[in-house]
Amino acid sequence: MRNLELFSTASIDHLLWSSESTTPSLDSSALEVFTDFDVSRPIIVDASTSAIGTAKIMEKTHAYMRLVVDKNNKFLGIITQQQLSPHNLMITANRLSLTINELMVTEIMVPREELQAFDYNQISTAKVSDIVRLLKENNLHHMLVIDQDLHHIRGLIAASDLARKLKQPIQINQRPSFSQVAQAH
């Protein structure tokens, strides 16, 4: 075991900032705005979480979408704030003859079988402008990225991340509905 020494920061008042410009543009590679799960861990919610519990977690963390996984981290689907709205919770609870408090996240999520995604190989050759256009055309705030060769979810592209990285707003007309997410091309 190596002994490490601690030092005072009393006289240190500057932060080191990267000198590289990391602001992508619409002509940049789409990989520059892609959240790669090989680098960043995905934000998930366990399938055994209640819908109300998930809504509270997402509200506290300011998340619009989470990936839903089972106890073995197998991808089951996605949940968005739209599905967790009080109106949608009430409709689903009534349809299933449950109370809102009895609803599980799996009963309100969009299952993976109904989702569309970008392919990583396409993203690797696309420009940011291609991604922005597709998100706008399909009124999508998020799009999963899959690696078809390895059969896994590789990452995510979010309009909010794009806007932050591009330092410009990206206007998506509306939050995606269940049918829009399921039918996106």
PDB file of C-alpha atoms in Angstrom:
ATOM      1  CA  MET A   1       0.000   0.000   0.000  1.00  0.00           C
ATOM      2  CA  ARG A   2       1.285   3.422  -0.927  1.00  0.00           C
ATOM      3  CA  ASN A   3       1.009   6.322   1.527  1.00  0.00           C
ATOM      4  CA  LEU A   4      -0.344   9.462  -0.104  1.00  0.00           C
ATOM      5  CA  GLU A   5       0.324  12.924   1.231  1.00  0.00           C
ATOM      6  CA  LEU A   6      -2.382  15.608   1.515  1.00  0.00           C
ATOM      7  CA  PHE A   7      -1.684  19.225   0.541  1.00  0.00           C
ATOM      8  CA  SER A   8      -3.390  22.493   1.441  1.00  0.00           C
ATOM      9  CA  THR A   9      -5.321  24.342  -1.240  1.00  0.00           C
ATOM     10  CA  ALA A  10      -5.142  27.655   0.667  1.00  0.00           C
ATOM     11  CA  SER A  11      -2.874  29.302  -1.913  1.00  0.00           C
ATOM     12  CA  ILE A  12      -4.429  27.621  -4.974  1.00  0.00           C
ATOM     13  CA  ASP A  13      -7.169  29.753  -6.501  1.00  0.00           C
ATOM     14  CA  HIS A  14      -7.180  28.941 -10.216  1.00  0.00           C
ATOM     15  CA  LEU A  15      -8.959  26.142 -12.032  1.00  0.00           C
ATOM     16  CA  LEU A  16      -7.379  24.460 -15.013  1.00  0.00           C
ATOM     17  CA  TRP A  17      -9.608  24.886 -18.045  1.00  0.00           C
ATOM     18  CA  SER A  18      -9.109  22.962 -21.227  1.00  0.00           C
ATOM     19  CA  SER A  19      -7.715  25.137 -23.978  1.00  0.00           C
ATOM     20  CA  GLU A  20      -9.503  23.070 -26.605  1.00  0.00           C
ATOM     21  CA  SER A  21     -12.689  24.457 -28.051  1.00  0.00           C
ATOM     22  CA  THR A  22     -15.274  21.745 -27.478  1.00  0.00           C
ATOM     23  CA  THR A  23     -18.300  23.558 -28.851  1.00  0.00           C
ATOM     24  CA  PRO A  24     -19.636  21.470 -31.716  1.00  0.00           C
ATOM     25  CA  SER A  25     -21.452  23.016 -34.655  1.00  0.00           C
ATOM     26  CA  LEU A  26     -24.185  21.753 -36.949  1.00  0.00           C
ATOM     27  CA  ASP A  27     -21.411  20.563 -39.299  1.00  0.00           C
ATOM     28  CA  SER A  28     -19.646  18.573 -36.552  1.00  0.00           C
ATOM     29  CA  SER A  29     -19.745  14.811 -36.331  1.00  0.00           C
ATOM     30  CA  ALA A  30     -22.844  13.496 -34.568  1.00  0.00           C
ATOM     31  CA  LEU A  31     -20.509  11.533 -32.293  1.00  0.00           C
ATOM     32  CA  GLU A  32     -19.625  14.840 -30.598  1.00  0.00           C
ATOM     33  CA  VAL A  33     -23.167  15.207 -29.243  1.00  0.00           C
ATOM     34  CA  PHE A  34     -23.891  11.567 -28.547  1.00  0.00           C
ATOM     35  CA  THR A  35     -23.988  10.222 -24.982  1.00  0.00           C
ATOM     36  CA  ASP A  36     -21.987   7.021 -25.331  1.00  0.00           C
ATOM     37  CA  PHE A  37     -22.827   4.435 -22.664  1.00  0.00           C
ATOM     38  CA  ASP A  38     -19.375   2.979 -23.205  1.00  0.00           C
ATOM     39  CA  VAL A  39     -18.075   6.209 -21.624  1.00  0.00           C
ATOM     40  CA  SER A  40     -20.984   7.473 -19.474  1.00  0.00           C
ATOM     41  CA  ARG A  41     -23.240   5.195 -17.477  1.00  0.00           C
ATOM     42  CA  PRO A  42     -26.886   5.256 -18.572  1.00  0.00           C
ATOM     43  CA  ILE A  43     -29.454   6.787 -16.244  1.00  0.00           C
ATOM     44  CA  ILE A  44     -31.823   3.989 -15.338  1.00  0.00           C
ATOM     45  CA  VAL A  45     -34.785   3.125 -13.173  1.00  0.00           C
ATOM     46  CA  ASP A  46     -35.447  -0.375 -11.879  1.00  0.00           C
ATOM     47  CA  ALA A  47     -38.565  -2.132 -13.164  1.00  0.00           C
ATOM     48  CA  SER A  48     -39.688  -2.810  -9.589  1.00  0.00           C
ATOM     49  CA  THR A  49     -40.071   0.935  -8.899  1.00  0.00           C
ATOM     50  CA  SER A  50     -43.554   2.373  -8.641  1.00  0.00           C
ATOM     51  CA  ALA A  51     -44.670   4.890 -11.235  1.00  0.00           C
ATOM     52  CA  ILE A  52     -45.107   7.513  -8.489  1.00  0.00           C
ATOM     53  CA  GLY A  53     -41.631   6.727  -7.128  1.00  0.00           C
ATOM     54  CA  THR A  54     -40.171   7.081 -10.613  1.00  0.00           C
ATOM     55  CA  ALA A  55     -41.944  10.419 -11.111  1.00  0.00           C
ATOM     56  CA  LYS A  56     -40.454  11.708  -7.852  1.00  0.00           C
ATOM     57  CA  ILE A  57     -36.953  10.520  -8.793  1.00  0.00           C
ATOM     58  CA  MET A  58     -37.185  12.123 -12.226  1.00  0.00           C
ATOM     59  CA  GLU A  59     -38.495  15.380 -10.789  1.00  0.00           C
ATOM     60  CA  LYS A  60     -35.670  15.580  -8.240  1.00  0.00           C
ATOM     61  CA  THR A  61     -33.008  14.827 -10.853  1.00  0.00           C
ATOM     62  CA  HIS A  62     -34.573  17.034 -13.562  1.00  0.00           C
ATOM     63  CA  ALA A  63     -34.627  14.072 -15.948  1.00  0.00           C
ATOM     64  CA  TYR A  64     -37.098  13.928 -18.802  1.00  0.00           C
ATOM     65  CA  MET A  65     -36.423  10.290 -19.666  1.00  0.00           C
ATOM     66  CA  ARG A  66     -34.975   7.180 -18.047  1.00  0.00           C
ATOM     67  CA  LEU A  67     -34.205   3.720 -19.311  1.00  0.00           C
ATOM     68  CA  VAL A  68     -36.124   0.974 -17.517  1.00  0.00           C
ATOM     69  CA  VAL A  69     -34.176  -2.186 -16.646  1.00  0.00           C
ATOM     70  CA  ASP A  70     -34.923  -5.374 -14.750  1.00  0.00           C
ATOM     71  CA  LYS A  71     -32.941  -6.702 -11.784  1.00  0.00           C
ATOM     72  CA  ASN A  72     -30.329  -8.111 -14.214  1.00  0.00           C
ATOM     73  CA  ASN A  73     -29.982  -4.733 -15.989  1.00  0.00           C
ATOM     74  CA  LYS A  74     -31.786  -6.063 -19.062  1.00  0.00           C
ATOM     75  CA  PHE A  75     -33.281  -3.176 -21.048  1.00  0.00           C
ATOM     76  CA  LEU A  76     -37.090  -3.218 -20.941  1.00  0.00           C
ATOM     77  CA  GLY A  77     -38.116   0.201 -22.267  1.00  0.00           C
ATOM     78  CA  ILE A  78     -38.176   3.912 -21.523  1.00  0.00           C
ATOM     79  CA  ILE A  79     -40.196   6.121 -19.250  1.00  0.00           C
ATOM     80  CA  THR A  80     -40.683   9.843 -19.799  1.00  0.00           C
ATOM     81  CA  GLN A  81     -42.215  12.614 -17.749  1.00  0.00           C
ATOM     82  CA  GLN A  82     -45.092  12.633 -20.222  1.00  0.00           C
ATOM     83  CA  GLN A  83     -46.056   9.051 -19.359  1.00  0.00           C
ATOM     84  CA  LEU A  84     -45.746   9.962 -15.673  1.00  0.00           C
ATOM     85  CA  SER A  85     -48.051  12.987 -15.872  1.00  0.00           C
ATOM     86  CA  PRO A  86     -50.946  12.832 -13.387  1.00  0.00           C
ATOM     87  CA  HIS A  87     -53.391  12.629 -16.305  1.00  0.00           C
ATOM     88  CA  ASN A  88     -51.650   9.610 -17.879  1.00  0.00           C
ATOM     89  CA  LEU A  89     -51.227   7.910 -14.496  1.00  0.00           C
ATOM     90  CA  MET A  90     -54.954   8.270 -13.830  1.00  0.00           C
ATOM     91  CA  ILE A  91     -55.933   6.933 -17.261  1.00  0.00           C
ATOM     92  CA  THR A  92     -53.605   3.923 -16.942  1.00  0.00           C
ATOM     93  CA  ALA A  93     -54.686   3.197 -13.374  1.00  0.00           C
ATOM     94  CA  ASN A  94     -58.354   3.265 -14.422  1.00  0.00           C
ATOM     95  CA  ARG A  95     -57.673   1.042 -17.429  1.00  0.00           C
ATOM     96  CA  LEU A  96     -55.880  -1.517 -15.219  1.00  0.00           C
ATOM     97  CA  SER A  97     -58.352  -1.183 -12.299  1.00  0.00           C
ATOM     98  CA  LEU A  98     -55.544  -0.039  -9.985  1.00  0.00           C
ATOM     99  CA  THR A  99     -54.895   3.006  -7.871  1.00  0.00           C
ATOM    100  CA  ILE A 100     -52.200   5.424  -8.997  1.00  0.00           C
ATOM    101  CA  ASN A 101     -50.065   4.304  -6.046  1.00  0.00           C
ATOM    102  CA  GLU A 102     -50.246   0.675  -7.233  1.00  0.00           C
ATOM    103  CA  LEU A 103     -48.950   1.430 -10.745  1.00  0.00           C
ATOM    104  CA  MET A 104     -45.464   0.144 -11.499  1.00  0.00           C
ATOM    105  CA  VAL A 105     -43.137   1.861 -13.946  1.00  0.00           C
ATOM    106  CA  THR A 106     -43.414  -1.174 -16.264  1.00  0.00           C
ATOM    107  CA  GLU A 107     -47.162  -0.619 -16.623  1.00  0.00           C
ATOM    108  CA  ILE A 108     -46.732   2.884 -17.976  1.00  0.00           C
ATOM    109  CA  MET A 109     -43.372   2.769 -19.816  1.00  0.00           C
ATOM    110  CA  VAL A 110     -42.899   2.468 -23.563  1.00  0.00           C
ATOM    111  CA  PRO A 111     -41.657  -1.109 -24.059  1.00  0.00           C
ATOM    112  CA  ARG A 112     -38.508  -1.649 -26.099  1.00  0.00           C
ATOM    113  CA  GLU A 113     -40.486  -3.504 -28.779  1.00  0.00           C
ATOM    114  CA  GLU A 114     -42.287  -0.253 -29.623  1.00  0.00           C
ATOM    115  CA  LEU A 115     -39.194   1.983 -29.864  1.00  0.00           C
ATOM    116  CA  GLN A 116     -37.134   3.082 -32.839  1.00  0.00           C
ATOM    117  CA  ALA A 117     -33.452   4.029 -32.625  1.00  0.00           C
ATOM    118  CA  PHE A 118     -30.491   5.336 -34.575  1.00  0.00           C
ATOM    119  CA  ASP A 119     -27.789   2.848 -35.490  1.00  0.00           C
ATOM    120  CA  TYR A 120     -24.308   3.645 -34.157  1.00  0.00           C
ATOM    121  CA  ASN A 121     -22.748   3.081 -37.596  1.00  0.00           C
ATOM    122  CA  GLN A 122     -25.078   5.717 -39.077  1.00  0.00           C
ATOM    123  CA  ILE A 123     -24.336   8.154 -36.246  1.00  0.00           C
ATOM    124  CA  SER A 124     -20.614   7.743 -36.776  1.00  0.00           C
ATOM    125  CA  THR A 125     -20.941   9.160 -40.306  1.00  0.00           C
ATOM    126  CA  ALA A 126     -23.741  11.683 -39.671  1.00  0.00           C
ATOM    127  CA  LYS A 127     -23.493  15.371 -38.891  1.00  0.00           C
ATOM    128  CA  VAL A 128     -25.130  17.135 -35.973  1.00  0.00           C
ATOM    129  CA  SER A 129     -27.468  18.879 -38.445  1.00  0.00           C
ATOM    130  CA  ASP A 130     -28.758  15.452 -39.591  1.00  0.00           C
ATOM    131  CA  ILE A 131     -29.628  14.559 -35.999  1.00  0.00           C
ATOM    132  CA  VAL A 132     -31.295  17.908 -35.285  1.00  0.00           C
ATOM    133  CA  ARG A 133     -33.389  17.630 -38.455  1.00  0.00           C
ATOM    134  CA  LEU A 134     -34.568  14.100 -37.632  1.00  0.00           C
ATOM    135  CA  LEU A 135     -35.450  14.999 -34.036  1.00  0.00           C
ATOM    136  CA  LYS A 136     -37.417  18.043 -35.206  1.00  0.00           C
ATOM    137  CA  GLU A 137     -39.195  16.199 -38.031  1.00  0.00           C
ATOM    138  CA  ASN A 138     -40.338  13.495 -35.628  1.00  0.00           C
ATOM    139  CA  ASN A 139     -40.974  15.783 -32.614  1.00  0.00           C
ATOM    140  CA  LEU A 140     -38.567  13.740 -30.502  1.00  0.00           C
ATOM    141  CA  HIS A 141     -36.649  14.970 -27.502  1.00  0.00           C
ATOM    142  CA  HIS A 142     -34.594  11.772 -27.196  1.00  0.00           C
ATOM    143  CA  MET A 143     -33.430   9.007 -29.478  1.00  0.00           C
ATOM    144  CA  LEU A 144     -31.662   5.830 -28.467  1.00  0.00           C
ATOM    145  CA  VAL A 145     -28.586   4.697 -30.380  1.00  0.00           C
ATOM    146  CA  ILE A 146     -28.123   0.972 -30.882  1.00  0.00           C
ATOM    147  CA  ASP A 147     -25.172  -1.116 -31.954  1.00  0.00           C
ATOM    148  CA  GLN A 148     -26.837  -3.692 -34.203  1.00  0.00           C
ATOM    149  CA  ASP A 149     -23.633  -5.727 -34.537  1.00  0.00           C
ATOM    150  CA  LEU A 150     -23.306  -6.218 -30.768  1.00  0.00           C
ATOM    151  CA  HIS A 151     -27.079  -6.185 -30.068  1.00  0.00           C
ATOM    152  CA  HIS A 152     -27.081  -3.537 -27.359  1.00  0.00           C
ATOM    153  CA  ILE A 153     -28.146  -0.001 -26.592  1.00  0.00           C
ATOM    154  CA  ARG A 154     -24.993   2.007 -27.255  1.00  0.00           C
ATOM    155  CA  GLY A 155     -26.172   5.430 -26.145  1.00  0.00           C
ATOM    156  CA  LEU A 156     -28.585   8.282 -26.392  1.00  0.00           C
ATOM    157  CA  ILE A 157     -29.010  11.603 -28.156  1.00  0.00           C
ATOM    158  CA  ALA A 158     -31.097  14.190 -26.322  1.00  0.00           C
ATOM    159  CA  ALA A 159     -32.317  17.481 -27.768  1.00  0.00           C
ATOM    160  CA  SER A 160     -31.588  19.204 -24.442  1.00  0.00           C
ATOM    161  CA  ASP A 161     -27.966  17.999 -24.575  1.00  0.00           C
ATOM    162  CA  LEU A 162     -27.694  19.137 -28.199  1.00  0.00           C
ATOM    163  CA  ALA A 163     -28.955  22.611 -27.309  1.00  0.00           C
ATOM    164  CA  ARG A 164     -26.545  22.891 -24.386  1.00  0.00           C
ATOM    165  CA  LYS A 165     -23.548  21.712 -26.431  1.00  0.00           C
ATOM    166  CA  LEU A 166     -24.416  23.853 -29.458  1.00  0.00           C
ATOM    167  CA  LYS A 167     -25.214  26.814 -27.190  1.00  0.00           C
ATOM    168  CA  GLN A 168     -28.417  27.449 -29.122  1.00  0.00           C
ATOM    169  CA  PRO A 169     -32.035  26.429 -28.627  1.00  0.00           C
ATOM    170  CA  ILE A 170     -33.454  23.468 -30.470  1.00  0.00           C
ATOM    171  CA  GLN A 171     -37.173  23.877 -30.922  1.00  0.00           C
ATOM    172  CA  ILE A 172     -39.069  20.611 -30.772  1.00  0.00           C
ATOM    173  CA  ASN A 173     -42.751  21.308 -31.346  1.00  0.00           C
ATOM    174  CA  GLN A 174     -44.092  19.060 -28.627  1.00  0.00           C
ATOM    175  CA  ARG A 175     -43.176  16.292 -26.263  1.00  0.00           C
ATOM    176  CA  PRO A 176     -43.409  12.935 -28.041  1.00  0.00           C
ATOM    177  CA  SER A 177     -46.598  11.011 -27.515  1.00  0.00           C
ATOM    178  CA  PHE A 178     -46.636   7.269 -27.056  1.00  0.00           C
ATOM    179  CA  SER A 179     -47.582   6.755 -30.706  1.00  0.00           C
ATOM    180  CA  GLN A 180     -44.935   9.184 -31.982  1.00  0.00           C
ATOM    181  CA  VAL A 181     -42.166   7.371 -30.094  1.00  0.00           C
ATOM    182  CA  ALA A 182     -43.443   4.032 -31.368  1.00  0.00           C
ATOM    183  CA  GLN A 183     -43.794   5.217 -34.975  1.00  0.00           C
ATOM    184  CA  ALA A 184     -40.641   7.364 -35.329  1.00  0.00           C
ATOM    185  CA  HIS A 185     -38.491   6.486 -38.319  1.00  0.00           C
TER     186      HIS A 185
END
